[in-house]
mmCIF file of N, CA, C and O in Angstrom:
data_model
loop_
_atom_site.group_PDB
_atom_site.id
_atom_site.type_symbol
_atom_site.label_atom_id
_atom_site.label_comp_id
_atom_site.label_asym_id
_atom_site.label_seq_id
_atom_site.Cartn_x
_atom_site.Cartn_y
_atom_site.Cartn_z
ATOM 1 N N UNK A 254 0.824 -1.196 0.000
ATOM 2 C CA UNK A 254 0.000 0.000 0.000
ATOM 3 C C UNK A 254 0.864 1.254 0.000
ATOM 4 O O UNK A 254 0.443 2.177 -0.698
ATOM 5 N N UNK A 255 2.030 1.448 0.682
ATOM 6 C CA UNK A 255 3.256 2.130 -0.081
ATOM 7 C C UNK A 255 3.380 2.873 -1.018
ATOM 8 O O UNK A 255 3.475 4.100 -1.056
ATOM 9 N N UNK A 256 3.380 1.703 -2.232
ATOM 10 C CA UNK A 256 3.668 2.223 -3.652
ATOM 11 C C UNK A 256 2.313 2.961 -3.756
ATOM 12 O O UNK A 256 2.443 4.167 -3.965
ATOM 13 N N UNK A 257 1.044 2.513 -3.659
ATOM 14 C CA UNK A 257 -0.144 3.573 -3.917
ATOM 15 C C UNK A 257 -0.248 4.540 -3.414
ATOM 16 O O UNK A 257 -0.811 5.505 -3.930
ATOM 17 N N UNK A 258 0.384 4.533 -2.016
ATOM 18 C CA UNK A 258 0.545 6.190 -1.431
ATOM 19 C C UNK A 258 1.287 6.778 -2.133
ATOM 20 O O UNK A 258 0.842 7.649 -2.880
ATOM 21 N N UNK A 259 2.250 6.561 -2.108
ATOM 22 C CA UNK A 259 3.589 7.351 -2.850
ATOM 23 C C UNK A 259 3.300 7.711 -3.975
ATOM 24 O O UNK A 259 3.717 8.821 -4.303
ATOM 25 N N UNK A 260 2.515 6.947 -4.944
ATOM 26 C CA UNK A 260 2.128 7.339 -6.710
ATOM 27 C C UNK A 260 0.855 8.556 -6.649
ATOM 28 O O UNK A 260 0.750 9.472 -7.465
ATOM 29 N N UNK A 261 -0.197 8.279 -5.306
ATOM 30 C CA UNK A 261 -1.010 9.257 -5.210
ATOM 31 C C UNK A 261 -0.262 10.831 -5.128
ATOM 32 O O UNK A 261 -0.473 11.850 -5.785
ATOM 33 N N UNK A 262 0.795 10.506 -3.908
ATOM 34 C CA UNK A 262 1.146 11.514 -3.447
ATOM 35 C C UNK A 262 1.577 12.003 -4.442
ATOM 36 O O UNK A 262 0.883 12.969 -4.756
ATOM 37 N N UNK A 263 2.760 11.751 -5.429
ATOM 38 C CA UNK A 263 3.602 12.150 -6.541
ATOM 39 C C UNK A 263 2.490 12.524 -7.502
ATOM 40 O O UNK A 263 2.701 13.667 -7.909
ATOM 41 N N UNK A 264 1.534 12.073 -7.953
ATOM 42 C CA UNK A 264 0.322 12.777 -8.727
ATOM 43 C C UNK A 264 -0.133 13.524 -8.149
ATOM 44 O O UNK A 264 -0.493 14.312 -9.024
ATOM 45 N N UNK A 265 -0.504 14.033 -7.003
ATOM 46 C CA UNK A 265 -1.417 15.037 -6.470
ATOM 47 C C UNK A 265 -0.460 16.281 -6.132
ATOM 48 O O UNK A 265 -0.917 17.420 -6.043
ATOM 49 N N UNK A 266 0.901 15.985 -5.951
ATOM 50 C CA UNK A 266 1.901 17.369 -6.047
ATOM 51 C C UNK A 266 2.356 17.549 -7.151
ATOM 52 O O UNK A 266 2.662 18.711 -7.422
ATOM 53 N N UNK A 267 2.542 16.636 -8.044
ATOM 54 C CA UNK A 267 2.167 17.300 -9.547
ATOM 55 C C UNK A 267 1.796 17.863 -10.302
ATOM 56 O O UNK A 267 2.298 18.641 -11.113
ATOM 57 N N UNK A 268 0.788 17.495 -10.099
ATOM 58 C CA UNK A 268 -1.082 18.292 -10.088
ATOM 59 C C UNK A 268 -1.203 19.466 -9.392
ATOM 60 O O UNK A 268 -2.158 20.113 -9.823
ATOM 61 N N UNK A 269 -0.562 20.066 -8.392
ATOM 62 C CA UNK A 269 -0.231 21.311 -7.535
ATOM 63 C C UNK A 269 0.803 21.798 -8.366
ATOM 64 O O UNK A 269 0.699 22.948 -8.793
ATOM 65 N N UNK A 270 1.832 21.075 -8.679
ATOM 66 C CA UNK A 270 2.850 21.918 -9.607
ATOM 67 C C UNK A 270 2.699 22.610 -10.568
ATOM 68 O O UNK A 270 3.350 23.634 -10.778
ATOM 69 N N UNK A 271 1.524 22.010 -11.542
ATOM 70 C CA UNK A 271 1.379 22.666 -12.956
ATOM 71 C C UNK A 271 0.122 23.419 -12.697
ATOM 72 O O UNK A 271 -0.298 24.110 -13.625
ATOM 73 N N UNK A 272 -0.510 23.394 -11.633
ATOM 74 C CA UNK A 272 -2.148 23.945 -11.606
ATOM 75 C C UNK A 272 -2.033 25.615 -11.378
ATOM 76 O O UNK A 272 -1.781 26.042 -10.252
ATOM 77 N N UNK A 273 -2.235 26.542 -12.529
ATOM 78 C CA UNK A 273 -2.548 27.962 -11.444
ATOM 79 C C UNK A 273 -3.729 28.073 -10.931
ATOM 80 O O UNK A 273 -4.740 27.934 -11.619
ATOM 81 N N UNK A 274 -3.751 28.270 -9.984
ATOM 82 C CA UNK A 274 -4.997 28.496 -9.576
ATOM 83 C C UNK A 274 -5.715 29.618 -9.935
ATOM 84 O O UNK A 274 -6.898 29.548 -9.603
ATOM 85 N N UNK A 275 -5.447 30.449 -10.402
ATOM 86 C CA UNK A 275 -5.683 31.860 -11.099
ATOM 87 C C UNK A 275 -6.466 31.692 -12.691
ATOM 88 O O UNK A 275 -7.489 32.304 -12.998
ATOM 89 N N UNK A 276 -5.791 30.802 -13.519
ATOM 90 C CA UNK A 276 -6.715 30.074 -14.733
ATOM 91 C C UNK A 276 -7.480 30.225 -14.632
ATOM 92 O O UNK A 276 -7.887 30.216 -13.470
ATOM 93 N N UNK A 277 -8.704 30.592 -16.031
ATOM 94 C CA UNK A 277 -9.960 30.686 -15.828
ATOM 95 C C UNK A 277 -10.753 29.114 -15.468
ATOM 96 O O UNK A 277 -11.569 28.632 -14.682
ATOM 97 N N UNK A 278 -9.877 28.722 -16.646
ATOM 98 C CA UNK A 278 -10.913 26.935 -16.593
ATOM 99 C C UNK A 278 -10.702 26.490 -15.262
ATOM 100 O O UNK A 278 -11.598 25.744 -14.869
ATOM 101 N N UNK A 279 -9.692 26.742 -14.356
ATOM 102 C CA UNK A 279 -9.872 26.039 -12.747
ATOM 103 C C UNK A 279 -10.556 26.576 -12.166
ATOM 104 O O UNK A 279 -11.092 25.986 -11.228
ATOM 105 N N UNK A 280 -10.856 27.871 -12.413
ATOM 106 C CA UNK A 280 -11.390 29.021 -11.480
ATOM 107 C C UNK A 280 -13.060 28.509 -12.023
ATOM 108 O O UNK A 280 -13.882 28.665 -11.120
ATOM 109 N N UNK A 281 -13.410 28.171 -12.800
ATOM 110 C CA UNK A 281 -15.021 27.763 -13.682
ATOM 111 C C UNK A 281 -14.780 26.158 -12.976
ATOM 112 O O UNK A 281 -15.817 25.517 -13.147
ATOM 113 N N UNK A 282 -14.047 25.585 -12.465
ATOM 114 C CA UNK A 282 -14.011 24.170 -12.898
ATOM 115 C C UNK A 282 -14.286 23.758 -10.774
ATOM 116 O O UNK A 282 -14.504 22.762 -10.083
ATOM 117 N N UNK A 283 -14.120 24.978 -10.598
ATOM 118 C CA UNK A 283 -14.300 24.909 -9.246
ATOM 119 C C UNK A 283 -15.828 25.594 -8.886
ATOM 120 O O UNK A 283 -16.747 25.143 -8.203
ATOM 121 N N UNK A 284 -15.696 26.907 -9.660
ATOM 122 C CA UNK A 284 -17.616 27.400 -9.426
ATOM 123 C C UNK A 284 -18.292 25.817 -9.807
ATOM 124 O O UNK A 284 -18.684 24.944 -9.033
ATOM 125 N N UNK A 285 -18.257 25.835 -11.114
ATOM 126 C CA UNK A 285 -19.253 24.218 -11.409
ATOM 127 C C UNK A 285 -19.180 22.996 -10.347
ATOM 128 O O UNK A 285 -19.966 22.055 -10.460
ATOM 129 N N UNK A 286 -18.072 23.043 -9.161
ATOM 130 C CA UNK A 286 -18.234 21.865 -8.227
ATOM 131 C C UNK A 286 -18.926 22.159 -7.067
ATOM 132 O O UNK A 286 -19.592 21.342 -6.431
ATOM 133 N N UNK A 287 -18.676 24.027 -6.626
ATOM 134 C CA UNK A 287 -19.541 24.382 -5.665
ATOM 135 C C UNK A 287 -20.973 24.245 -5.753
ATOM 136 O O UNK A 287 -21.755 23.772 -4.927
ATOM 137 N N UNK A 288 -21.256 24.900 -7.271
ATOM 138 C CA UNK A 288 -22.728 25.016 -7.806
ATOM 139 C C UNK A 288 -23.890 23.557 -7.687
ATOM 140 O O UNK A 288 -25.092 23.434 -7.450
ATOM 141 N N UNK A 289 -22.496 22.408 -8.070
ATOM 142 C CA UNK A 289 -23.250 21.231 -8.004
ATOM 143 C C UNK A 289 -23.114 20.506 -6.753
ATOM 144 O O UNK A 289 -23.430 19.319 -6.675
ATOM 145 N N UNK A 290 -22.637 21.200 -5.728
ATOM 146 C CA UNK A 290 -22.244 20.168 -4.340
ATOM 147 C C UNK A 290 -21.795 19.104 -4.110
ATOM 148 O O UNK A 290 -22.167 18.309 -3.247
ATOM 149 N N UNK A 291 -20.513 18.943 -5.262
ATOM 150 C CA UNK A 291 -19.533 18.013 -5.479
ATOM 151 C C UNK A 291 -18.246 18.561 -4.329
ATOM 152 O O UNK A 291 -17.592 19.597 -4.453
ATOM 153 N N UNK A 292 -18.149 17.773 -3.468
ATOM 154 C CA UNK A 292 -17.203 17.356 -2.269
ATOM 155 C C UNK A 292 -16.668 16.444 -2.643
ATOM 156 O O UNK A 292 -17.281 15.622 -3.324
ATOM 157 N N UNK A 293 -15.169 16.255 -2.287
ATOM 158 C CA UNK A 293 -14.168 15.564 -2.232
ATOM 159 C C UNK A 293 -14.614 14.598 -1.368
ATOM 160 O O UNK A 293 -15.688 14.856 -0.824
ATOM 161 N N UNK A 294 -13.948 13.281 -1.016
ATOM 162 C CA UNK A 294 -14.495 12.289 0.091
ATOM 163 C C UNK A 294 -13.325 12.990 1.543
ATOM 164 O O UNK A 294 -12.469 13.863 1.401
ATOM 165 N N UNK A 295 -13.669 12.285 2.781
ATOM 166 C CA UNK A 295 -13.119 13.136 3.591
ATOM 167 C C UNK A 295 -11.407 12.430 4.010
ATOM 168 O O UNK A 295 -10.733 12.690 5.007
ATOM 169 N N UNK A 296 -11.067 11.488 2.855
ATOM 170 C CA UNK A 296 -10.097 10.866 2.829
ATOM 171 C C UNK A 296 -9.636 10.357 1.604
ATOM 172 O O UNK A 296 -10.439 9.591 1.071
ATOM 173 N N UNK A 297 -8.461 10.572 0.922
ATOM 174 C CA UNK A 297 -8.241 10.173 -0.665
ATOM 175 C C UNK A 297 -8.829 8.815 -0.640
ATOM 176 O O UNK A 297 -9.105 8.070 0.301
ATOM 177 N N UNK A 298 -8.976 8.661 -2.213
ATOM 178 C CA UNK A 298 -9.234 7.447 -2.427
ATOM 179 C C UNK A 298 -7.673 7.112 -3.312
ATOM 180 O O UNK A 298 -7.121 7.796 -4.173
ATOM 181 N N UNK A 299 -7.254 5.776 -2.697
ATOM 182 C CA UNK A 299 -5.877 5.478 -3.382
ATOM 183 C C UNK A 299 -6.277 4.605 -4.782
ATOM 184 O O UNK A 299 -7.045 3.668 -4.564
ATOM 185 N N UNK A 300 -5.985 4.734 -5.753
ATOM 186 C CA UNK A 300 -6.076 3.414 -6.585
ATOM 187 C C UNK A 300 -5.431 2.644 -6.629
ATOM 188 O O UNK A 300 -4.306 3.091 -6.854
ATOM 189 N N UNK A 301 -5.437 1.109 -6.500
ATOM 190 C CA UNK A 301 -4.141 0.734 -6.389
ATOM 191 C C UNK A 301 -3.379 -0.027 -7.659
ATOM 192 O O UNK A 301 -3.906 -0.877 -8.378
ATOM 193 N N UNK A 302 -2.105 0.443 -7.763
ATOM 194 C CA UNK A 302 -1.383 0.885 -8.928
ATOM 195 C C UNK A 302 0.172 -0.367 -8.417
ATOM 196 O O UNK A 302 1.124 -0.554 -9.175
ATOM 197 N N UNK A 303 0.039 -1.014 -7.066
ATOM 198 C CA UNK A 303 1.139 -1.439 -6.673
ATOM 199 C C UNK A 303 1.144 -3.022 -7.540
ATOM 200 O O UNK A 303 0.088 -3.398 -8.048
ATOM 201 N N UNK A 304 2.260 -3.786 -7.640
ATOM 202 C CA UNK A 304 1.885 -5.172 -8.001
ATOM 203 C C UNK A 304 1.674 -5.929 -7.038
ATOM 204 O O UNK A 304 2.367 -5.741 -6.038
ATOM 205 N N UNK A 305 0.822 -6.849 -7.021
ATOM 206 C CA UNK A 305 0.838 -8.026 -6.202
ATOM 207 C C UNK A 305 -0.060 -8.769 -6.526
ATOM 208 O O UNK A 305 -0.716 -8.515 -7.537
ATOM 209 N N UNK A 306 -0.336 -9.936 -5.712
ATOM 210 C CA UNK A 306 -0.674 -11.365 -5.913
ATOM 211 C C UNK A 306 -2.343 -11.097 -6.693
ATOM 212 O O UNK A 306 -2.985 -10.140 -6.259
ATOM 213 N N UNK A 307 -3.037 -12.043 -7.926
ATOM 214 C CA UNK A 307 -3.919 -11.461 -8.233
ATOM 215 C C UNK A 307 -4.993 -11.357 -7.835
ATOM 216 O O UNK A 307 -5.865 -10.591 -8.246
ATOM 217 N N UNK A 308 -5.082 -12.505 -6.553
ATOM 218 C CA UNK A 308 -6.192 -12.318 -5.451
ATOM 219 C C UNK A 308 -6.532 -11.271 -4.296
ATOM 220 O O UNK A 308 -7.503 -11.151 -3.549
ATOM 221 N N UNK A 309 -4.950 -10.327 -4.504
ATOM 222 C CA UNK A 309 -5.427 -9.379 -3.673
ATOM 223 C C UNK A 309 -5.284 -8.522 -4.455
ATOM 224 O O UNK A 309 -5.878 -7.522 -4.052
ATOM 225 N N UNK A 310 -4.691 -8.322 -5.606
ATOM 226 C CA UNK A 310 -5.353 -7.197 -6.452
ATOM 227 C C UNK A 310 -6.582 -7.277 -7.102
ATOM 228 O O UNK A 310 -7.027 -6.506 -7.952
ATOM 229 N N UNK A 311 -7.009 -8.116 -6.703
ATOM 230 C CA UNK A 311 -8.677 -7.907 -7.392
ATOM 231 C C UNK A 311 -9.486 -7.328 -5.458
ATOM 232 O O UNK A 311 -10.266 -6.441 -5.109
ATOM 233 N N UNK A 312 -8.958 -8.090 -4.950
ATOM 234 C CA UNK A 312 -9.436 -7.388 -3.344
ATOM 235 C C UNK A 312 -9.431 -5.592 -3.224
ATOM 236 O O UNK A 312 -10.443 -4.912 -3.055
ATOM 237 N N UNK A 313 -8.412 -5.214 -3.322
ATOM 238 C CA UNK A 313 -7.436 -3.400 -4.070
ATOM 239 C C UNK A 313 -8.602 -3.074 -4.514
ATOM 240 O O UNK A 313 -9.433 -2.275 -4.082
ATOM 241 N N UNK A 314 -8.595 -4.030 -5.774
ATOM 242 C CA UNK A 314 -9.867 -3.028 -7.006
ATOM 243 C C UNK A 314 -11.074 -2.889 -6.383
ATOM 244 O O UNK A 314 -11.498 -1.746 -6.209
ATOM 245 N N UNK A 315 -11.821 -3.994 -5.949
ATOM 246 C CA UNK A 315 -12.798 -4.357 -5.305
ATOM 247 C C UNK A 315 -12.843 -2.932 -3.969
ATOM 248 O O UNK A 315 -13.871 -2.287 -3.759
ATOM 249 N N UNK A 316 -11.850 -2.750 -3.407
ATOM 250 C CA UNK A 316 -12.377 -1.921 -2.167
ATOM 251 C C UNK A 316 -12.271 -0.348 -2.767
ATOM 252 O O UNK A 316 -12.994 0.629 -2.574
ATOM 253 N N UNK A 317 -11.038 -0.532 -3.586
ATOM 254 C CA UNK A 317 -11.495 1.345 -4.603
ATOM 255 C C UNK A 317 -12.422 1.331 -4.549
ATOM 256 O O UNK A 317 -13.136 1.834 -3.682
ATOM 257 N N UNK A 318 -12.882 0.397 -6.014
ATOM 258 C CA UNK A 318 -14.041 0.403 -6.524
ATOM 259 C C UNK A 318 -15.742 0.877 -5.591
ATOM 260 O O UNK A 318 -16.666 1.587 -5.988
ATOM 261 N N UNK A 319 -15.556 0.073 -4.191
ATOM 262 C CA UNK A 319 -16.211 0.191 -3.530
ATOM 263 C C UNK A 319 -16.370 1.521 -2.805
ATOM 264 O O UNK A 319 -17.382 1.734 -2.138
ATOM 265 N N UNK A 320 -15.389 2.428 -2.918
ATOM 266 C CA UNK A 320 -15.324 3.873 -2.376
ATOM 267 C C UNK A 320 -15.531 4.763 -3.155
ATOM 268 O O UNK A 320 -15.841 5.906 -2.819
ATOM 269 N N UNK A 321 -15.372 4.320 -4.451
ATOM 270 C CA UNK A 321 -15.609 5.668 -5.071
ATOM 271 C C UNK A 321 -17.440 5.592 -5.714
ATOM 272 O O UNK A 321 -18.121 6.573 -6.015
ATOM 273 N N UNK A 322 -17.899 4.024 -5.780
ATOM 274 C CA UNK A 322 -19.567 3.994 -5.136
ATOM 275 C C UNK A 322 -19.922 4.745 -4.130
ATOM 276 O O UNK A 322 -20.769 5.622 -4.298
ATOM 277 N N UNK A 323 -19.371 4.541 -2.985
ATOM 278 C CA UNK A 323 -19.888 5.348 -1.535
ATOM 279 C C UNK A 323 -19.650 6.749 -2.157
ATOM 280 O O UNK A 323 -20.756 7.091 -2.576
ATOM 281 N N UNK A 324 -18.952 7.507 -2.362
ATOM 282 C CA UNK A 324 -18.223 8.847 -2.810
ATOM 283 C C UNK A 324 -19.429 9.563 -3.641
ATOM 284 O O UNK A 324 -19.908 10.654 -3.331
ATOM 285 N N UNK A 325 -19.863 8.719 -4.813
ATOM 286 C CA UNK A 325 -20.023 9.009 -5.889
ATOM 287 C C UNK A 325 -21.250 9.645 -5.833
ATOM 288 O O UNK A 325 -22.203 9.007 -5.386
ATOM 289 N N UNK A 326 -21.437 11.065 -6.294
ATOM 290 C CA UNK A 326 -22.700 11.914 -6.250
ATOM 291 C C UNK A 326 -23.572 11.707 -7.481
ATOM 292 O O UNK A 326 -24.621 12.318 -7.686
ATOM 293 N N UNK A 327 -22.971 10.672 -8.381
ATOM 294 C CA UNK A 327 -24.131 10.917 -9.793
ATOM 295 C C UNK A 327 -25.379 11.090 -8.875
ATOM 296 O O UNK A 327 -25.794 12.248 -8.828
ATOM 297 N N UNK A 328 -26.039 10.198 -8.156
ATOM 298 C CA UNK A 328 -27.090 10.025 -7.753
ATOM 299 C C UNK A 328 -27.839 10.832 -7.117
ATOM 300 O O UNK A 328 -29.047 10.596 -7.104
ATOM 301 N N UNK A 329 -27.363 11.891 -6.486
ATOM 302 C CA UNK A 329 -27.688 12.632 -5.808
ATOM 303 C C UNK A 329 -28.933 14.103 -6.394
ATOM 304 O O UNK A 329 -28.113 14.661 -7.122
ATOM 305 N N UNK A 330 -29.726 14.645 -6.480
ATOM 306 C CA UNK A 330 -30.535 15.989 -7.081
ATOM 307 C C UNK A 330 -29.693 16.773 -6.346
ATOM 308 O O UNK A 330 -29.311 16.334 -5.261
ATOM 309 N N UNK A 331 -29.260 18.041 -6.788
ATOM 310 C CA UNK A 331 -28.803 19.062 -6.280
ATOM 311 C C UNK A 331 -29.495 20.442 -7.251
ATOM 312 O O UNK A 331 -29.549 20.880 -8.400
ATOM 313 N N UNK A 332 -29.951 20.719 -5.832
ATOM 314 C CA UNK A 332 -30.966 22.235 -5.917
ATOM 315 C C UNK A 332 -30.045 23.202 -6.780
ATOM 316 O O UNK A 332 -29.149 23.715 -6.108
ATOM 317 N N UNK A 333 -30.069 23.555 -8.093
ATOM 318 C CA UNK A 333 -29.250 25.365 -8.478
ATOM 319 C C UNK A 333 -30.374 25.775 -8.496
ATOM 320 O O UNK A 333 -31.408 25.126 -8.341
ATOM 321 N N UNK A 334 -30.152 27.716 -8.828
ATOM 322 C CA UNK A 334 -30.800 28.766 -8.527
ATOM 323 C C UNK A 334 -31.902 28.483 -9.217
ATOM 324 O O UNK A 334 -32.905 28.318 -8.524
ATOM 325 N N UNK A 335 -32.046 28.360 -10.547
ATOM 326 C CA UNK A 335 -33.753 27.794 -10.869
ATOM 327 C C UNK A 335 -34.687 27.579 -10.420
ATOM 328 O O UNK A 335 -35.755 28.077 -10.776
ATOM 329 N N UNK A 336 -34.489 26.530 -9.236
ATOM 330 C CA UNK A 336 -35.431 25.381 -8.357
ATOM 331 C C UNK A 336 -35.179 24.155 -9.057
ATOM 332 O O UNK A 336 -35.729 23.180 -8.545
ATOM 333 N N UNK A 337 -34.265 23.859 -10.443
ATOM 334 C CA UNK A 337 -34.445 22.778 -10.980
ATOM 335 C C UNK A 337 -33.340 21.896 -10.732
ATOM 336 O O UNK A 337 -32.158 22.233 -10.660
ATOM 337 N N UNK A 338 -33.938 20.440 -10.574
ATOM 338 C CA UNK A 338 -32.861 19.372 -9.731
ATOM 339 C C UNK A 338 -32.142 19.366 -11.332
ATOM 340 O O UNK A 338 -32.701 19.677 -12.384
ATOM 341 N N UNK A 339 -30.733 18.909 -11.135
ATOM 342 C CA UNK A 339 -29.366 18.288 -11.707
ATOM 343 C C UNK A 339 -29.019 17.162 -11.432
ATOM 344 O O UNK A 339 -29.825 16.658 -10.650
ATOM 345 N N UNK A 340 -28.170 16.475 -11.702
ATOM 346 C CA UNK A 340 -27.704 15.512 -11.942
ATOM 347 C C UNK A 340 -25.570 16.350 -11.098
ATOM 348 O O UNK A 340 -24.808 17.240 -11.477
ATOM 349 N N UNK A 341 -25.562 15.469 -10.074
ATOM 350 C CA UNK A 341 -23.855 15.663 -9.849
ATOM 351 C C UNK A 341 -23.221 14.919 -10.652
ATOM 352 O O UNK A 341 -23.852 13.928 -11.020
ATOM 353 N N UNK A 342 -21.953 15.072 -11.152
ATOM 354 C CA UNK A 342 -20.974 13.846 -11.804
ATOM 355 C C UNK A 342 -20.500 13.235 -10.350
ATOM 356 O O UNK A 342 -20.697 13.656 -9.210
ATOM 357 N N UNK A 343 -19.819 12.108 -10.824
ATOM 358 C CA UNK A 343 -19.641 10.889 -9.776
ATOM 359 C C UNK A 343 -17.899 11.622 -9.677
ATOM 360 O O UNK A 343 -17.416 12.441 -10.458
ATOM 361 N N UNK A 344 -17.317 11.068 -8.594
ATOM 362 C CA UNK A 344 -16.063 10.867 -7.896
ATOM 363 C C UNK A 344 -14.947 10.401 -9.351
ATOM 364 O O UNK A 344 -13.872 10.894 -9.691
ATOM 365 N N UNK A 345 -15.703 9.337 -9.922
ATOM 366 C CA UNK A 345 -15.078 8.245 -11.054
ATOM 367 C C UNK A 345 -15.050 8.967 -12.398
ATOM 368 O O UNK A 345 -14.126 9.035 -13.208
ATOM 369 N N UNK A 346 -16.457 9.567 -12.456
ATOM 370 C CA UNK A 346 -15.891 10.620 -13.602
ATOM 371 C C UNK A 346 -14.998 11.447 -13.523
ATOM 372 O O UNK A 346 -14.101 11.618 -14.349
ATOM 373 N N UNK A 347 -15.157 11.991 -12.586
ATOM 374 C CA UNK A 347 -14.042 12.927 -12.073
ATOM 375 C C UNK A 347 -12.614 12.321 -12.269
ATOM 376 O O UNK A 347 -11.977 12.433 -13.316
ATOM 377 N N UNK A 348 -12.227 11.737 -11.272
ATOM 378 C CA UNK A 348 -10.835 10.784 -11.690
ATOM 379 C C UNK A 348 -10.827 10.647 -13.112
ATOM 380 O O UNK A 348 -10.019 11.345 -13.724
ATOM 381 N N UNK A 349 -11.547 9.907 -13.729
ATOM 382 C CA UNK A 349 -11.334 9.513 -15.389
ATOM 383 C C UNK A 349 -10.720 11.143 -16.729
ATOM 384 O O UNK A 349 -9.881 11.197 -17.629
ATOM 385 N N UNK A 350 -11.713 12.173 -16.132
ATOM 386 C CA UNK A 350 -11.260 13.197 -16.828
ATOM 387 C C UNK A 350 -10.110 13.567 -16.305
ATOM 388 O O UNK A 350 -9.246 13.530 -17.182
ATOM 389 N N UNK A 351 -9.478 14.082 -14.761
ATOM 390 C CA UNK A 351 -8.679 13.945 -14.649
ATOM 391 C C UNK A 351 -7.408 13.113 -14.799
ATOM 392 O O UNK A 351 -6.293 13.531 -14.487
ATOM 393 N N UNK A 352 -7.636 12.024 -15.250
ATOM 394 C CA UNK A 352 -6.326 11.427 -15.277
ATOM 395 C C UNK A 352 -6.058 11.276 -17.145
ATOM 396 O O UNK A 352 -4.977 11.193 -17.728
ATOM 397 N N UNK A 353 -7.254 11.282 -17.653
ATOM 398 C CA UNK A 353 -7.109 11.740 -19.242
ATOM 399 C C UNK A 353 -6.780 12.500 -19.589
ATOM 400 O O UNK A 353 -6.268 12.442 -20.707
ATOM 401 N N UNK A 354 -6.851 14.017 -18.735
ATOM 402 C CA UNK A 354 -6.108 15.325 -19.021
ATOM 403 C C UNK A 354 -4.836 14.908 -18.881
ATOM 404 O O UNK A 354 -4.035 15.152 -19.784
ATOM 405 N N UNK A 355 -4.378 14.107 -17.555
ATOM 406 C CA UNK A 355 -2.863 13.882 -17.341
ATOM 407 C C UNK A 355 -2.134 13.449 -17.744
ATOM 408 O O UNK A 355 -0.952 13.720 -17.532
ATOM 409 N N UNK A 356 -2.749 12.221 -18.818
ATOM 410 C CA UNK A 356 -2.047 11.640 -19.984
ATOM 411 C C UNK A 356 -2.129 11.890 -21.582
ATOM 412 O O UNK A 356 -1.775 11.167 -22.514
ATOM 413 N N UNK A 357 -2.863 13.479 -21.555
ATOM 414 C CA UNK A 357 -2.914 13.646 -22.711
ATOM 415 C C UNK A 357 -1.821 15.015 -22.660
ATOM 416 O O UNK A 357 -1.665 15.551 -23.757
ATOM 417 N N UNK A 358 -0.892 15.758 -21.246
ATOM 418 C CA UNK A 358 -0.264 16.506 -21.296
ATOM 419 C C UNK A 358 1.537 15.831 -21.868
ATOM 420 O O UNK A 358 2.479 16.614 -21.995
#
C-alpha cells in the first residue's frame, strides 16, 4: 500500500505543480463543483497501482471500486438557482477526466 501512497502523493503534487490556480478553466471548474455540491471524500481514495498477488489485487480493485460507489454523487438531485434538480458527476468521472487530461499533457 506504499507504492499507492507514494504514486497518489507524486500525482497530487504534480497536479499542484502545474495547476494555477488563477486560470480561468480552474477558477469555472471549481464554481461548477460548488454550484453542483460536489465534495471531495473526507479521505483520498488510493487506486491501487502497486503489483501483487492477483487475489489481492482484485481485493485493491474491489475496495477502490467500492469507495468511489460510496463517494459518488451521480445520484444525488442538487438544488441550483432555478429550483431545478441536476444531476452531480460521480467521484469516477471525475478521476477519469482527470487522469485523461494527465495523460494527454
Amino acid at each position: 500500500m506504499l507504492v499507492d501512497r507514494e504514486n497518489y502523493w507524486l500525482n497530487s503534487e504534480y497536479t499542484s505543480w502545474i495547476t494555477d490556480p488563477n486560470d480561468r478553466e480552474v477558477r469555472e471548474e471549481r464554481l461548477r463543483r460548488k454550484r453542483l455540491g460536489i465534495k471531495p471524500p473526507p479521505a483520498p481514495l488510493l487506486p491501487p497501482v502497486a503489483m501483487r498477488p492477483p487475489d489481492l489485487a482484485e481485493l485493491r480493485r474491489s475496495q477502490y471500486d467500492t469507495a468511489l460507489a460510496e463517494y459518488s454523487t451521480a445520484n444525488a438531485p442538487v438544488r441550483i438557482g432555478s429550483g431545478g434538480d441536476i444531476k452531480a458527476g460521480s467521484v469516477r468521472e471525475l478521476l477519469q477526466i482527470l487522469d485523461a487530461r494527465d495523460r494527454a499533457r
